[in-house]
């Protein structure tokens, strides 16, 4: 049994040992993605498309044993944001997991996208979510499938 499971576990351990580093060179309009595995380094140079854009996406990842009341206001603590560089393909720039301040997490992700877009000369946008006023007047991120809105 160990002979059958051993190689699979070894492969899983190797996949977990991979580190990823991302460098953006605005003056050259290039993204360098470097992966390291067991002392070996693999680097890819990806050009930034002229018509590319920085997109912020939002997902609600509710744990199975969550105490959420399944309302939009209650689900804000389960929101996760990802910043993507979209162009010829999609490159994940950063992930933002909620640390207890849902609005602060959203602002951090959107600020990163707007800042990088300004440096690269691209547009920044929200994809798949919008903002709506909650019961207490606070702005809440609401999933809106297919929605694309520019970031200020």
PDB file of C-alpha atoms in Angstrom:
ATOM      1  CA  UNK A   1       0.000   0.000   0.000  1.00  0.00           C
ATOM      2  CA  UNK A   2       2.812   2.410   0.881  1.00  0.00           C
ATOM      3  CA  UNK A   3       4.458   1.720  -2.462  1.00  0.00           C
ATOM      4  CA  UNK A   4       1.318   2.922  -4.233  1.00  0.00           C
ATOM      5  CA  UNK A   5       0.680   5.952  -2.042  1.00  0.00           C
ATOM      6  CA  UNK A   6       4.328   6.975  -1.548  1.00  0.00           C
ATOM      7  CA  UNK A   7       4.925   8.492  -5.020  1.00  0.00           C
ATOM      8  CA  UNK A   8       1.653  10.422  -4.838  1.00  0.00           C
ATOM      9  CA  UNK A   9       2.588  11.861  -1.450  1.00  0.00           C
ATOM     10  CA  UNK A  10       6.052  12.739  -2.748  1.00  0.00           C
ATOM     11  CA  UNK A  11       4.537  14.560  -5.721  1.00  0.00           C
ATOM     12  CA  UNK A  12       2.169  16.445  -3.408  1.00  0.00           C
ATOM     13  CA  UNK A  13       5.085  17.456  -1.169  1.00  0.00           C
ATOM     14  CA  UNK A  14       7.020  18.731  -4.196  1.00  0.00           C
ATOM     15  CA  UNK A  15       4.038  20.781  -5.362  1.00  0.00           C
ATOM     16  CA  UNK A  16       3.761  22.335  -1.908  1.00  0.00           C
ATOM     17  CA  UNK A  17       7.469  23.200  -1.947  1.00  0.00           C
ATOM     18  CA  UNK A  18       7.134  25.466  -5.008  1.00  0.00           C
ATOM     19  CA  UNK A  19       7.500  29.173  -4.267  1.00  0.00           C
ATOM     20  CA  UNK A  20       6.262  31.851  -6.649  1.00  0.00           C
ATOM     21  CA  UNK A  21       7.610  35.372  -6.965  1.00  0.00           C
ATOM     22  CA  UNK A  22       6.127  38.038  -9.196  1.00  0.00           C
ATOM     23  CA  UNK A  23       7.996  41.135 -10.402  1.00  0.00           C
ATOM     24  CA  UNK A  24       6.385  43.806 -12.529  1.00  0.00           C
ATOM     25  CA  UNK A  25       8.691  45.996 -14.612  1.00  0.00           C
ATOM     26  CA  UNK A  26       6.546  48.958 -15.742  1.00  0.00           C
ATOM     27  CA  UNK A  27       9.300  50.593 -17.817  1.00  0.00           C
ATOM     28  CA  UNK A  28       9.692  47.421 -19.911  1.00  0.00           C
ATOM     29  CA  UNK A  29       5.985  46.466 -19.715  1.00  0.00           C
ATOM     30  CA  UNK A  30       6.970  42.965 -18.621  1.00  0.00           C
ATOM     31  CA  UNK A  31       5.897  40.662 -15.802  1.00  0.00           C
ATOM     32  CA  UNK A  32       8.487  38.202 -14.482  1.00  0.00           C
ATOM     33  CA  UNK A  33       7.045  35.093 -12.842  1.00  0.00           C
ATOM     34  CA  UNK A  34       9.729  33.108 -11.015  1.00  0.00           C
ATOM     35  CA  UNK A  35       9.075  29.699  -9.516  1.00  0.00           C
ATOM     36  CA  UNK A  36      11.566  27.890  -7.298  1.00  0.00           C
ATOM     37  CA  UNK A  37      11.588  24.178  -6.594  1.00  0.00           C
ATOM     38  CA  UNK A  38      14.386  22.376  -4.758  1.00  0.00           C
ATOM     39  CA  UNK A  39      16.976  24.999  -5.681  1.00  0.00           C
ATOM     40  CA  UNK A  40      15.928  25.153  -9.351  1.00  0.00           C
ATOM     41  CA  UNK A  41      14.642  28.464 -10.684  1.00  0.00           C
ATOM     42  CA  UNK A  42      12.259  28.825 -13.604  1.00  0.00           C
ATOM     43  CA  UNK A  43      11.478  32.345 -14.876  1.00  0.00           C
ATOM     44  CA  UNK A  44       8.888  33.355 -17.452  1.00  0.00           C
ATOM     45  CA  UNK A  45       8.817  36.800 -19.080  1.00  0.00           C
ATOM     46  CA  UNK A  46       5.270  37.756 -19.932  1.00  0.00           C
ATOM     47  CA  UNK A  47       4.627  40.954 -21.903  1.00  0.00           C
ATOM     48  CA  UNK A  48       1.872  43.276 -20.710  1.00  0.00           C
ATOM     49  CA  UNK A  49      -0.778  43.699 -23.402  1.00  0.00           C
ATOM     50  CA  UNK A  50      -1.477  47.248 -24.602  1.00  0.00           C
ATOM     51  CA  UNK A  51      -5.208  46.693 -24.152  1.00  0.00           C
ATOM     52  CA  UNK A  52      -4.768  44.794 -20.867  1.00  0.00           C
ATOM     53  CA  UNK A  53      -6.427  45.706 -17.612  1.00  0.00           C
ATOM     54  CA  UNK A  54      -6.124  45.060 -13.913  1.00  0.00           C
ATOM     55  CA  UNK A  55      -9.230  43.367 -12.588  1.00  0.00           C
ATOM     56  CA  UNK A  56     -10.356  42.821  -9.016  1.00  0.00           C
ATOM     57  CA  UNK A  57     -12.612  39.815  -8.503  1.00  0.00           C
ATOM     58  CA  UNK A  58     -14.523  38.888  -5.373  1.00  0.00           C
ATOM     59  CA  UNK A  59     -15.637  35.497  -4.083  1.00  0.00           C
ATOM     60  CA  UNK A  60     -17.569  34.562  -1.008  1.00  0.00           C
ATOM     61  CA  UNK A  61     -15.944  31.470   0.496  1.00  0.00           C
ATOM     62  CA  UNK A  62     -18.218  30.379   3.280  1.00  0.00           C
ATOM     63  CA  UNK A  63     -16.781  27.637   5.511  1.00  0.00           C
ATOM     64  CA  UNK A  64     -18.956  24.562   5.836  1.00  0.00           C
ATOM     65  CA  UNK A  65     -19.543  25.076   9.556  1.00  0.00           C
ATOM     66  CA  UNK A  66     -19.974  28.830   9.232  1.00  0.00           C
ATOM     67  CA  UNK A  67     -22.220  30.820  11.517  1.00  0.00           C
ATOM     68  CA  UNK A  68     -23.268  33.066   8.616  1.00  0.00           C
ATOM     69  CA  UNK A  69     -26.893  34.132   8.430  1.00  0.00           C
ATOM     70  CA  UNK A  70     -26.646  33.954   4.584  1.00  0.00           C
ATOM     71  CA  UNK A  71     -27.421  37.651   4.156  1.00  0.00           C
ATOM     72  CA  UNK A  72     -25.239  40.028   2.183  1.00  0.00           C
ATOM     73  CA  UNK A  73     -24.181  41.868   5.339  1.00  0.00           C
ATOM     74  CA  UNK A  74     -23.427  38.598   7.133  1.00  0.00           C
ATOM     75  CA  UNK A  75     -21.392  37.224   4.243  1.00  0.00           C
ATOM     76  CA  UNK A  76     -19.016  40.197   4.122  1.00  0.00           C
ATOM     77  CA  UNK A  77     -16.688  38.452   6.567  1.00  0.00           C
ATOM     78  CA  UNK A  78     -16.304  35.597   4.045  1.00  0.00           C
ATOM     79  CA  UNK A  79     -15.268  37.734   1.069  1.00  0.00           C
ATOM     80  CA  UNK A  80     -11.932  37.149  -0.644  1.00  0.00           C
ATOM     81  CA  UNK A  81     -10.511  39.414  -3.359  1.00  0.00           C
ATOM     82  CA  UNK A  82      -8.034  38.603  -6.114  1.00  0.00           C
ATOM     83  CA  UNK A  83      -6.182  41.096  -8.314  1.00  0.00           C
ATOM     84  CA  UNK A  84      -5.564  39.836 -11.866  1.00  0.00           C
ATOM     85  CA  UNK A  85      -3.562  41.246 -14.755  1.00  0.00           C
ATOM     86  CA  UNK A  86      -5.648  40.400 -17.806  1.00  0.00           C
ATOM     87  CA  UNK A  87      -4.435  40.710 -21.354  1.00  0.00           C
ATOM     88  CA  UNK A  88      -3.089  37.866 -23.466  1.00  0.00           C
ATOM     89  CA  UNK A  89      -3.857  35.616 -20.488  1.00  0.00           C
ATOM     90  CA  UNK A  90      -4.602  36.094 -16.821  1.00  0.00           C
ATOM     91  CA  UNK A  91      -1.865  36.461 -14.203  1.00  0.00           C
ATOM     92  CA  UNK A  92      -2.816  36.397 -10.536  1.00  0.00           C
ATOM     93  CA  UNK A  93      -1.103  39.343  -8.847  1.00  0.00           C
ATOM     94  CA  UNK A  94      -2.348  39.065  -5.260  1.00  0.00           C
ATOM     95  CA  UNK A  95      -4.981  37.506  -3.027  1.00  0.00           C
ATOM     96  CA  UNK A  96      -6.643  39.394  -0.202  1.00  0.00           C
ATOM     97  CA  UNK A  97      -8.318  37.370   2.519  1.00  0.00           C
ATOM     98  CA  UNK A  98     -10.598  39.063   4.967  1.00  0.00           C
ATOM     99  CA  UNK A  99      -8.867  39.955   8.210  1.00  0.00           C
ATOM    100  CA  UNK A 100     -11.927  41.200  10.059  1.00  0.00           C
ATOM    101  CA  UNK A 101     -12.441  44.463   8.176  1.00  0.00           C
ATOM    102  CA  UNK A 102     -14.330  43.623   4.959  1.00  0.00           C
ATOM    103  CA  UNK A 103     -14.368  47.191   3.637  1.00  0.00           C
ATOM    104  CA  UNK A 104     -10.652  47.599   4.379  1.00  0.00           C
ATOM    105  CA  UNK A 105      -9.831  44.359   2.545  1.00  0.00           C
ATOM    106  CA  UNK A 106     -11.842  45.499  -0.487  1.00  0.00           C
ATOM    107  CA  UNK A 107     -10.168  48.922  -0.460  1.00  0.00           C
ATOM    108  CA  UNK A 108      -6.697  47.350  -0.211  1.00  0.00           C
ATOM    109  CA  UNK A 109      -7.342  45.140  -3.253  1.00  0.00           C
ATOM    110  CA  UNK A 110      -8.858  47.989  -5.278  1.00  0.00           C
ATOM    111  CA  UNK A 111      -6.070  50.407  -4.291  1.00  0.00           C
ATOM    112  CA  UNK A 112      -3.436  47.918  -5.433  1.00  0.00           C
ATOM    113  CA  UNK A 113      -5.201  47.495  -8.775  1.00  0.00           C
ATOM    114  CA  UNK A 114      -5.571  51.246  -9.308  1.00  0.00           C
ATOM    115  CA  UNK A 115      -1.938  51.914  -8.333  1.00  0.00           C
ATOM    116  CA  UNK A 116      -0.539  49.232 -10.646  1.00  0.00           C
ATOM    117  CA  UNK A 117      -2.845  50.286 -13.461  1.00  0.00           C
ATOM    118  CA  UNK A 118      -1.537  53.846 -13.177  1.00  0.00           C
ATOM    119  CA  UNK A 119       2.085  52.665 -13.315  1.00  0.00           C
ATOM    120  CA  UNK A 120       1.453  50.358 -16.285  1.00  0.00           C
ATOM    121  CA  UNK A 121      -0.868  52.720 -18.173  1.00  0.00           C
ATOM    122  CA  UNK A 122      -3.807  50.290 -18.044  1.00  0.00           C
ATOM    123  CA  UNK A 123      -7.394  50.398 -16.838  1.00  0.00           C
ATOM    124  CA  UNK A 124      -8.532  49.023 -13.474  1.00  0.00           C
ATOM    125  CA  UNK A 125     -11.941  47.430 -13.072  1.00  0.00           C
ATOM    126  CA  UNK A 126     -14.207  45.443 -10.779  1.00  0.00           C
ATOM    127  CA  UNK A 127     -15.318  42.107 -12.230  1.00  0.00           C
ATOM    128  CA  UNK A 128     -18.173  40.030 -10.923  1.00  0.00           C
ATOM    129  CA  UNK A 129     -19.237  42.280  -8.071  1.00  0.00           C
ATOM    130  CA  UNK A 130     -20.644  45.705  -7.372  1.00  0.00           C
ATOM    131  CA  UNK A 131     -21.203  47.919  -4.382  1.00  0.00           C
ATOM    132  CA  UNK A 132     -24.544  48.510  -2.750  1.00  0.00           C
ATOM    133  CA  UNK A 133     -25.615  50.265   0.409  1.00  0.00           C
ATOM    134  CA  UNK A 134     -26.283  48.012   3.378  1.00  0.00           C
ATOM    135  CA  UNK A 135     -28.957  48.465   6.038  1.00  0.00           C
ATOM    136  CA  UNK A 136     -26.650  50.666   8.108  1.00  0.00           C
ATOM    137  CA  UNK A 137     -25.538  52.755   5.118  1.00  0.00           C
ATOM    138  CA  UNK A 138     -22.153  51.043   4.731  1.00  0.00           C
ATOM    139  CA  UNK A 139     -21.124  50.015   1.222  1.00  0.00           C
ATOM    140  CA  UNK A 140     -21.213  46.225   0.811  1.00  0.00           C
ATOM    141  CA  UNK A 141     -19.679  44.145  -1.962  1.00  0.00           C
ATOM    142  CA  UNK A 142     -22.425  42.207  -3.709  1.00  0.00           C
ATOM    143  CA  UNK A 143     -21.780  39.412  -6.211  1.00  0.00           C
ATOM    144  CA  UNK A 144     -23.029  40.384  -9.680  1.00  0.00           C
ATOM    145  CA  UNK A 145     -22.215  37.715 -12.238  1.00  0.00           C
ATOM    146  CA  UNK A 146     -20.901  39.191 -15.490  1.00  0.00           C
ATOM    147  CA  UNK A 147     -20.732  42.766 -14.203  1.00  0.00           C
ATOM    148  CA  UNK A 148     -17.703  44.872 -15.134  1.00  0.00           C
ATOM    149  CA  UNK A 149     -17.284  48.370 -13.709  1.00  0.00           C
ATOM    150  CA  UNK A 150     -14.276  50.693 -13.893  1.00  0.00           C
ATOM    151  CA  UNK A 151     -12.473  51.592 -10.687  1.00  0.00           C
ATOM    152  CA  UNK A 152     -12.000  55.314 -10.008  1.00  0.00           C
TER     153      UNK A 152
END
